[in-house]
mmCIF file of C-alpha atoms in Angstrom:
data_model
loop_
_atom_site.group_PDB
_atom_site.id
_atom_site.type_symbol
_atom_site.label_atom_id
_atom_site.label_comp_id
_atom_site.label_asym_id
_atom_site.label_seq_id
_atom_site.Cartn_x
_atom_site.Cartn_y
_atom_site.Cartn_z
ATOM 1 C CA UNK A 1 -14.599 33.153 -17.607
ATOM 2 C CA UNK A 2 -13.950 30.126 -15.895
ATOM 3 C CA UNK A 3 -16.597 29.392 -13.039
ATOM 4 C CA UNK A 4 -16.481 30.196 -9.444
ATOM 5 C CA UNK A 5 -15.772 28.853 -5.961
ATOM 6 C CA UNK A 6 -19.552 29.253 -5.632
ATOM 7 C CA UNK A 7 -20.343 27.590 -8.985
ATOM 8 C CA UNK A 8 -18.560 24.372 -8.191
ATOM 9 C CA UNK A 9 -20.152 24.180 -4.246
ATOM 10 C CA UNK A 10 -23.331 24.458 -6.078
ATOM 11 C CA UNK A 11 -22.835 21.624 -8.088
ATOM 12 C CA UNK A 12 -21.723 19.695 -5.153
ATOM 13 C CA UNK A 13 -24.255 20.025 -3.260
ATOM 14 C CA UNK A 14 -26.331 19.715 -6.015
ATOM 15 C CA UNK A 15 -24.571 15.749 -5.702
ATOM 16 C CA UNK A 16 -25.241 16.007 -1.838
ATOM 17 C CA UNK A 17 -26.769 18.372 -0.527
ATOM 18 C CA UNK A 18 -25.025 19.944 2.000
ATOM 19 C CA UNK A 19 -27.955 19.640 5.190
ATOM 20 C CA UNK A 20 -27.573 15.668 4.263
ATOM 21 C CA UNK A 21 -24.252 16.179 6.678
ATOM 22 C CA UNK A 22 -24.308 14.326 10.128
ATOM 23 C CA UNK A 23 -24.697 16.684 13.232
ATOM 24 C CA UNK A 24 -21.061 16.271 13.711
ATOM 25 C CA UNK A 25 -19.560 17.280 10.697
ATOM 26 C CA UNK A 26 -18.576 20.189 8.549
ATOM 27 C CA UNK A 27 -18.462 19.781 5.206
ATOM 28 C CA UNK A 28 -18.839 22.887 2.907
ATOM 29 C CA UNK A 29 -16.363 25.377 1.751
ATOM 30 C CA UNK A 30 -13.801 26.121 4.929
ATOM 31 C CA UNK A 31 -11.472 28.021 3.629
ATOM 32 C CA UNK A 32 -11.563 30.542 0.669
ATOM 33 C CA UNK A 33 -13.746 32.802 -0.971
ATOM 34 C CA UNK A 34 -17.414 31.841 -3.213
ATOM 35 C CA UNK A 35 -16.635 34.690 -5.646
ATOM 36 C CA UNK A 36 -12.861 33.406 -6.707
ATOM 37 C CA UNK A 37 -12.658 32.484 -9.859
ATOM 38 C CA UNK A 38 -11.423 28.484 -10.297
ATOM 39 C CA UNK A 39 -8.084 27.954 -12.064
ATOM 40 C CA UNK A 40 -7.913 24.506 -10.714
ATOM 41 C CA UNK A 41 -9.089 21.598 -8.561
ATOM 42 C CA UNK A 42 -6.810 19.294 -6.803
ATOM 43 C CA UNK A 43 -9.313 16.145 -5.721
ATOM 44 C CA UNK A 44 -8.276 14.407 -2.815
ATOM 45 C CA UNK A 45 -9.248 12.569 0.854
ATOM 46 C CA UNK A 46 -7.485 14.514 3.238
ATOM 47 C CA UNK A 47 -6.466 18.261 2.478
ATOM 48 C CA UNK A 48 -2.668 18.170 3.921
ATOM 49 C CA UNK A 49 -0.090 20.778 3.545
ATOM 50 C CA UNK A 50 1.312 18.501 1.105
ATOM 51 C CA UNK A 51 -1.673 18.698 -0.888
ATOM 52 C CA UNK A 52 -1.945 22.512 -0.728
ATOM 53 C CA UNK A 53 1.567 22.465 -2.168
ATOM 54 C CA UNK A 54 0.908 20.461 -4.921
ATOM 55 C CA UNK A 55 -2.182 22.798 -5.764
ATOM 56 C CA UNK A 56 -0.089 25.709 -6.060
ATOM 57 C CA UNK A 57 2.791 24.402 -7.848
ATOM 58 C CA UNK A 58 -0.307 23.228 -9.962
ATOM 59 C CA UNK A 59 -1.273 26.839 -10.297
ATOM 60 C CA UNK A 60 -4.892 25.716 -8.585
ATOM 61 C CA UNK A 61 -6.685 27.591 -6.285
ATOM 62 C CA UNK A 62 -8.998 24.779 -4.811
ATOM 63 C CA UNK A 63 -9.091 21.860 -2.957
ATOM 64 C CA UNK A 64 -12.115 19.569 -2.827
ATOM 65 C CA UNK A 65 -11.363 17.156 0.060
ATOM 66 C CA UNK A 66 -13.671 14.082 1.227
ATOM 67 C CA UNK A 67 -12.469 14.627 4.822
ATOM 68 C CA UNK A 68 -12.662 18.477 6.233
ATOM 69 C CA UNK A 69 -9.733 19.564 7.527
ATOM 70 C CA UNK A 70 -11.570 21.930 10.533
ATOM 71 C CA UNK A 71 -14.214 19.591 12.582
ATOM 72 C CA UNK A 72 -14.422 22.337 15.751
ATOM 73 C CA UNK A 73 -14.356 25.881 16.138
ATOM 74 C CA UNK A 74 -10.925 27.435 15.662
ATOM 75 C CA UNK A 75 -10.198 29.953 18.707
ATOM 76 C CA UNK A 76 -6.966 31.249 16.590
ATOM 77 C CA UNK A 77 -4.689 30.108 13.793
ATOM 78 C CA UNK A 78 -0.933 30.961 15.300
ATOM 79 C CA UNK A 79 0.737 27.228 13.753
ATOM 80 C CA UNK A 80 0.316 25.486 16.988
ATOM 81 C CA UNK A 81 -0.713 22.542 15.514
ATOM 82 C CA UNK A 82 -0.979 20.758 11.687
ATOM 83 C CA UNK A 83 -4.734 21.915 11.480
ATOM 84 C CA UNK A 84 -3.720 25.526 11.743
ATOM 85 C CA UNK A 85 -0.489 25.367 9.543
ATOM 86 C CA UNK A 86 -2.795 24.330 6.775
ATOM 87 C CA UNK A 87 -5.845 27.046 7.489
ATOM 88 C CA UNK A 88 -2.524 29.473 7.167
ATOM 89 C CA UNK A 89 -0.632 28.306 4.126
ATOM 90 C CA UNK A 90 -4.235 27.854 2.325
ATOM 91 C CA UNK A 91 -5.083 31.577 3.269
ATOM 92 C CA UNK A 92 -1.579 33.277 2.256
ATOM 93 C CA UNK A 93 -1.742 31.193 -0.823
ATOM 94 C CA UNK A 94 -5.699 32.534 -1.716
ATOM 95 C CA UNK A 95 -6.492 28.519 -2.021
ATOM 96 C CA UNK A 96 -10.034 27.544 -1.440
ATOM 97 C CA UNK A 97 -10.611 24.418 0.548
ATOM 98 C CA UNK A 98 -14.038 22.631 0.045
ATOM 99 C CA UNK A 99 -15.173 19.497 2.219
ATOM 100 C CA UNK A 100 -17.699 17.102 0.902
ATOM 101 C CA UNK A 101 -17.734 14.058 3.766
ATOM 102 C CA UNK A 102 -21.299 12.605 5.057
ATOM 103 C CA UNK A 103 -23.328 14.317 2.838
ATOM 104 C CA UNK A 104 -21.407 12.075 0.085
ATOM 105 C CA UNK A 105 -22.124 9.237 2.487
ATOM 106 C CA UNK A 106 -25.486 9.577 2.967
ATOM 107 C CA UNK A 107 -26.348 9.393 -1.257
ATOM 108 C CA UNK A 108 -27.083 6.392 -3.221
ATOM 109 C CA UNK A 109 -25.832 8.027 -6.163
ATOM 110 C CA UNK A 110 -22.642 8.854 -6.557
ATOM 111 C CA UNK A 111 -22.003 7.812 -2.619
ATOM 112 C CA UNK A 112 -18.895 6.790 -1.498
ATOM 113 C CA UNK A 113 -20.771 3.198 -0.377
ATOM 114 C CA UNK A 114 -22.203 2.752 -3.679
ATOM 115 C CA UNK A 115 -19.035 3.548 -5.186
ATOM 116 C CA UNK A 116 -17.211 0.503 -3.670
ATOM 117 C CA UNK A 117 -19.837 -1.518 -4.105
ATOM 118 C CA UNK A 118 -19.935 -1.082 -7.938
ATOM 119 C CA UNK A 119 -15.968 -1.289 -7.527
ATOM 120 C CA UNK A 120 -16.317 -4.761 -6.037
ATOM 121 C CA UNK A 121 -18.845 -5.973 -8.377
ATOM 122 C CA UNK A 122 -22.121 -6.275 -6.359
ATOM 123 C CA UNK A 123 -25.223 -6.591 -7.622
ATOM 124 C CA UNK A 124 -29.005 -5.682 -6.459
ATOM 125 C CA UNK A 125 -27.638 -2.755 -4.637
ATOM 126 C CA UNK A 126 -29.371 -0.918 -2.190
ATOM 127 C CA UNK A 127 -29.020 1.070 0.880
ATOM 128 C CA UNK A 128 -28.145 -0.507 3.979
ATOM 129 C CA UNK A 129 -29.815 1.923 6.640
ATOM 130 C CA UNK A 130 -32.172 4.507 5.161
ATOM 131 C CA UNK A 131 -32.829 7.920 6.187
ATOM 132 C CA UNK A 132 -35.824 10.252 6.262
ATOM 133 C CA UNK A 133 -34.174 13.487 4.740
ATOM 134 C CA UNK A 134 -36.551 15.147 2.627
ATOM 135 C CA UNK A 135 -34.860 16.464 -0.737
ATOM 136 C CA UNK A 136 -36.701 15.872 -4.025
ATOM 137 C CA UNK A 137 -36.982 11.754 -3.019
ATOM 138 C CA UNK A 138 -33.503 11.449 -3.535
ATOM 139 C CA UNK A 139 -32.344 7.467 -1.163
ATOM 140 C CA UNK A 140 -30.572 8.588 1.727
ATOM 141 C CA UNK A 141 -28.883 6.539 3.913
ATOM 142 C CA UNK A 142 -25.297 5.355 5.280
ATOM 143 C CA UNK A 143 -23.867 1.977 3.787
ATOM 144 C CA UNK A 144 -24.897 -0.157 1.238
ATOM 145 C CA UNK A 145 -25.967 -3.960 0.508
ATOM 146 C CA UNK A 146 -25.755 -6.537 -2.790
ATOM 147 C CA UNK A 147 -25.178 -9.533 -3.866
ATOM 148 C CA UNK A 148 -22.250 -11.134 -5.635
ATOM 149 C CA UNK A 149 -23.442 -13.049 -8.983
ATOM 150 C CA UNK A 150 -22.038 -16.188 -7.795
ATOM 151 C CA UNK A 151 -21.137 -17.389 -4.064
ATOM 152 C CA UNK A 152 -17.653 -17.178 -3.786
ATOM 153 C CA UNK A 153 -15.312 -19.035 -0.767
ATOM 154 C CA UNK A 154 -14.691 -16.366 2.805
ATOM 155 C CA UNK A 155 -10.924 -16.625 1.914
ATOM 156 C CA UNK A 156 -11.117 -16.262 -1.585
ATOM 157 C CA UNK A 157 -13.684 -13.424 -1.307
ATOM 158 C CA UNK A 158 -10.981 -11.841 1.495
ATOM 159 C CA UNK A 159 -8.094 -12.001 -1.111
ATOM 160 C CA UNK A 160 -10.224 -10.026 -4.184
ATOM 161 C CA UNK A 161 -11.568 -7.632 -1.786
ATOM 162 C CA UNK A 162 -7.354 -7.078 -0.483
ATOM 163 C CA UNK A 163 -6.193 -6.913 -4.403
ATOM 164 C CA UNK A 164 -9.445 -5.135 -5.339
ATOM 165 C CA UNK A 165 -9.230 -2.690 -2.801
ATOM 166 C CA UNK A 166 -5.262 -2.010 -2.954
ATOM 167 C CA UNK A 167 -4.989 -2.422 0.983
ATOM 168 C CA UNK A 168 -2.105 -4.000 2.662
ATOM 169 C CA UNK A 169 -3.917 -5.179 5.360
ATOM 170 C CA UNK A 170 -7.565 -6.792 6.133
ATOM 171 C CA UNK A 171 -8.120 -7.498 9.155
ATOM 172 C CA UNK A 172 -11.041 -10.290 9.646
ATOM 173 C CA UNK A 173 -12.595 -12.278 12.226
ATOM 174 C CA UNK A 174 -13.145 -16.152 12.153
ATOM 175 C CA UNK A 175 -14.002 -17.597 8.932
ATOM 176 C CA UNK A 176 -17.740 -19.386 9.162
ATOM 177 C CA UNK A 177 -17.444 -22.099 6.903
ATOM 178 C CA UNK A 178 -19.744 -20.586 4.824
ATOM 179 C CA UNK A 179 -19.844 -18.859 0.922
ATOM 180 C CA UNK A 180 -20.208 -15.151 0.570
ATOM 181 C CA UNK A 181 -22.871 -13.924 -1.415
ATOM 182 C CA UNK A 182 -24.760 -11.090 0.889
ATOM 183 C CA UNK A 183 -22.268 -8.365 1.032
ATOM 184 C CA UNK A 184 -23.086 -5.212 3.381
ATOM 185 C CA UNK A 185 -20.419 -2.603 3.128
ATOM 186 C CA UNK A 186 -19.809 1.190 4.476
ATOM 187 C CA UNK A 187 -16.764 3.329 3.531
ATOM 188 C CA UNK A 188 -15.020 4.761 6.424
ATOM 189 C CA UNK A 189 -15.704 4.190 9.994
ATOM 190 C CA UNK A 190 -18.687 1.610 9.475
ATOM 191 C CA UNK A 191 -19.006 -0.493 13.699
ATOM 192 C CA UNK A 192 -22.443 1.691 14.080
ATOM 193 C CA UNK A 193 -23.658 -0.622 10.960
ATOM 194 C CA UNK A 194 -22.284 -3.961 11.972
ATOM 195 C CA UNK A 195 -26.457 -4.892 13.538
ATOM 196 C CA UNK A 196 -28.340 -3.862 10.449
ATOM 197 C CA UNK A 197 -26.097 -6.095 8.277
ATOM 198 C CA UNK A 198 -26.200 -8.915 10.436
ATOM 199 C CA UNK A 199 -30.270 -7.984 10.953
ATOM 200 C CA UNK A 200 -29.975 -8.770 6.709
ATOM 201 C CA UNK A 201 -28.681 -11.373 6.802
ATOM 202 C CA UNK A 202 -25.340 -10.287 5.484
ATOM 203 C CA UNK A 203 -22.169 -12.741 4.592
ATOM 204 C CA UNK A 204 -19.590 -10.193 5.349
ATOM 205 C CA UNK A 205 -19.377 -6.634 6.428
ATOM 206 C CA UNK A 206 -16.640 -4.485 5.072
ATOM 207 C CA UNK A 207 -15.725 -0.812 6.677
ATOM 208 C CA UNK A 208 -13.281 0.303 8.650
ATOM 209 C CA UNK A 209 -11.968 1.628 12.234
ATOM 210 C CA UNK A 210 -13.318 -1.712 13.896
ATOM 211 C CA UNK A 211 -11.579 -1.476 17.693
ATOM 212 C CA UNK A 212 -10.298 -4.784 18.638
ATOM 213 C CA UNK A 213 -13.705 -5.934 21.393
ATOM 214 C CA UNK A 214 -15.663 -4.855 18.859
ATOM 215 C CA UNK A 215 -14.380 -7.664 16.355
ATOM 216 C CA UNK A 216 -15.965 -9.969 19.103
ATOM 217 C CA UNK A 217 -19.673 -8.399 18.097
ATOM 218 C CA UNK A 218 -19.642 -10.686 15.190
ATOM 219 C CA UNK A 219 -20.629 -13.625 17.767
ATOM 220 C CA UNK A 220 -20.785 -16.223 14.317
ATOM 221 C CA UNK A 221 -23.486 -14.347 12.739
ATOM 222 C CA UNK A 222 -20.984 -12.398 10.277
ATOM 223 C CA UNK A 223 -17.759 -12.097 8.722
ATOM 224 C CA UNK A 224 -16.678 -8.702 9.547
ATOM 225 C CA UNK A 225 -13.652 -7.597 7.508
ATOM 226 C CA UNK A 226 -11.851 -4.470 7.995
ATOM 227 C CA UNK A 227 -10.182 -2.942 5.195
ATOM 228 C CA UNK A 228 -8.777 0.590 6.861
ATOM 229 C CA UNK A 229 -10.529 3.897 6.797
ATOM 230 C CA UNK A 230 -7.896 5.444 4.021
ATOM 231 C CA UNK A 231 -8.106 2.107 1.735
ATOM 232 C CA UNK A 232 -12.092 2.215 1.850
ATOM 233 C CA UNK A 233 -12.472 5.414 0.380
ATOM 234 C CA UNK A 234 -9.192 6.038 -1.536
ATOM 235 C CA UNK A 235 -11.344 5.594 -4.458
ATOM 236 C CA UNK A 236 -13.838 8.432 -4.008
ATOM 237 C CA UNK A 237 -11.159 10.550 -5.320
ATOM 238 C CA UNK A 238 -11.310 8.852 -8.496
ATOM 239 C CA UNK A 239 -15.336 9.417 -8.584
ATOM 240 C CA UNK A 240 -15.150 13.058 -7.285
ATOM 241 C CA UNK A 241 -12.479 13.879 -10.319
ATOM 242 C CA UNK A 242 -14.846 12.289 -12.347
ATOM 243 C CA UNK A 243 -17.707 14.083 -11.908
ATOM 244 C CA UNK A 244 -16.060 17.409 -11.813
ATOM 245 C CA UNK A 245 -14.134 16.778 -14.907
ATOM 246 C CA UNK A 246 -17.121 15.822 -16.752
ATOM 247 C CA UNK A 247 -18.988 19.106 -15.619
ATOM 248 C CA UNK A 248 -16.517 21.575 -15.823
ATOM 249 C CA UNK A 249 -13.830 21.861 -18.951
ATOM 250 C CA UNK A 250 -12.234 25.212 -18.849
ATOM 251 C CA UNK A 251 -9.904 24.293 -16.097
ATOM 252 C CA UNK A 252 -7.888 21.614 -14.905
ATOM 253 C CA UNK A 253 -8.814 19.162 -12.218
ATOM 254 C CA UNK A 254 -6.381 16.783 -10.798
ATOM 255 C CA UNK A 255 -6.503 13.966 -8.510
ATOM 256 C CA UNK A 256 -3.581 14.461 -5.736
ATOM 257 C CA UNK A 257 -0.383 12.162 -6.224
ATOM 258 C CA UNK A 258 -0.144 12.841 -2.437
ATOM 259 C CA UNK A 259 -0.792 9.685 -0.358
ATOM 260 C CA UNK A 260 -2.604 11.062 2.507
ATOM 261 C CA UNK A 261 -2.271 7.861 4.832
ATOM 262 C CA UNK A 262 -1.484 9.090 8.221
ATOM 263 C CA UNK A 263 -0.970 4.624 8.825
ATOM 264 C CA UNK A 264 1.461 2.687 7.579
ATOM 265 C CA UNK A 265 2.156 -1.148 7.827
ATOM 266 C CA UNK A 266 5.606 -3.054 8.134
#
C-alpha cells in the first residue's frame, strides 16, 4: 500500500514544521483528503490549473506547492475567479493540494535560503535573522548569510548570480567599487531583510519584489540585487522532489514542466 496524504504531510512537517508558518500564511494541506492513498506527486511553486492538469494526465493525486494557492477564507467556490477554478477542478478531480511556504523559509535545513545559498556556492553559512521558535533546537530564521571563497568583482559576481540563477533579469542598484565576498540572501520577497544585512556588513543582498524607492534604501552601504520572486525559488522544486523521492519509492514524484511565471520580460 502506497502511503497516504497524511503520511507525506507528516514528513513535511517533519522538514518544517507546520506552526514555523508566518501569521499570514497557510501552508498545510488545502485541498484533499489525509486518508487518500498517494499515486503521485507533482512538485512545483505555484499550484495552477495547468499544474493540476498535468497531475492527472500523470495519473497523480497530489500536489505539493511552495506557494498556497488559498491565502484568505473562501466565502464560495462558483469560478469567479482563477483561485476558485483551481479549488474546483482539484476537488472534481479527488487531487490533494499541499502548501509548504514559510515554514520552508524559516529552516536552515533544507530551507529555501539555504538552498540558494549552497546553489551559489557560499560558504560559512548561517542564518541571517534568527527566530525563537521552540522545536527540538532546530535554527529558525528567514534568510541566510556566507561568504564566497574568494572576493569576486560587483559585475562579475552580478553575471554568475544571472547565469547561476537562470533569470532574465537582475535588477541592481549602483555598483560600490568594491569586491563581493559577504553575501546575505532571502528567497522570495526579501525588502524586510535589506537592515540586518547591511547591520552585517553584507556585500550584496539578493531577494526579490524590491519596489522601485525602496532600491534607494541601499544609501552606499549595499549592493542590493534583485533577482525576481519566481527565479529565487524556482529551485526549491528541485530540493522538494528530492527529498520526497528519496523518502518515498512506491510512487512517482515529478517536478512540474509547467512554468508557473505569472512575469515575463521582452
Amino acid at each position: 500500500m502506497n502511503p497516504t496524504v497524511n503520511d507525506i504531510q507528516l514528513f513535511l512537517h517533519n522538514i518544517a514544521p507546520n506552526h514555523f508558518q508566518e501569521s499570514y500564511d497557510n501552508s498545510g494541506l488545502l485541498v484533499g483528503n489525509t486518508g487518500d492513498e498517494v499515486r503521485g506527486i507533482v512538485v512545483c511553486l505555484d499550484s495552477t490549473e495547468a499544474v493540476i492538469d498535468e497531475a492527472i494526465s500523470l495519473g497523480a493525486n497530489m500536489v505539493v506547492a511552495h506557494h498556497p494557492i488559498i491565502f484568505s477564507g473562501l466565502k464560495r467556490i462558483t469560478g469567479r475567479n482563477y483561485i476558485e477554478n483551481i479549488v474546483r477542478k482539484a476537488i472534481k478531480n479527488d487531487i490533494n493540494i499541499f502548501a509548504i511556504h514559510t515554514n520552508l523559509d524559516n529552516v536552515y535545513q533544507n530551507g529555501v535560503s539555504t538552498h540558494i545559498a549552497n546553489k551559489i556556492g557560499l560558504k560559512n553559512i548561517e542564518i541571517l535573522q534568527k527566530k525563537e521558535i521552540s522545536y527540538e533546537d532546530l535554527p529558525t530564521g528567514s534568510g541566510v548569510i556566507g561568504q564566497l571563497n574568494t572576493p569576486v568583482d560587483e559585475m562579475e559576481f552580478l553575471q554568475f548570480l544571472k547565469s547561476t540563477m537562470e533569470t532574465d533579469c537582475v535588477r541592481y542598484t549602483n555598483l560600490l567599487g568594491k569586491s563581493i565576498q559577504n553575501v546575505a540572501l532571502c528567497g522570495g520577497s526579501g525588502r524586510f531583510l535589506l537592515e540586518e544585512a547591511i547591520r552585517q556588513e553584507a556585500d550584496i543582498y539578493i531577494s526579490a519584489d524590491f519596489k522601485y524607492h525602496e532600491f534607494f534604501d541601499a544609501n552606499d552601504k549595499i549592493l542590493i540585487a534583485d533577482i525576481g520572486h519566481y527565479e529565487s525559488e524556482q529551485f526549491t522544486i528541485q530540493m522538494l522532489h528530492r527529498i520526497l523521492t528519496n523518502k518515498f519509492n512506491t510512487f512517482a514524484t515529478h517536478y512540474t514542466k509547467v512554468n508557473t511565471n505569472p512575469v515575463n520580460y521582452l
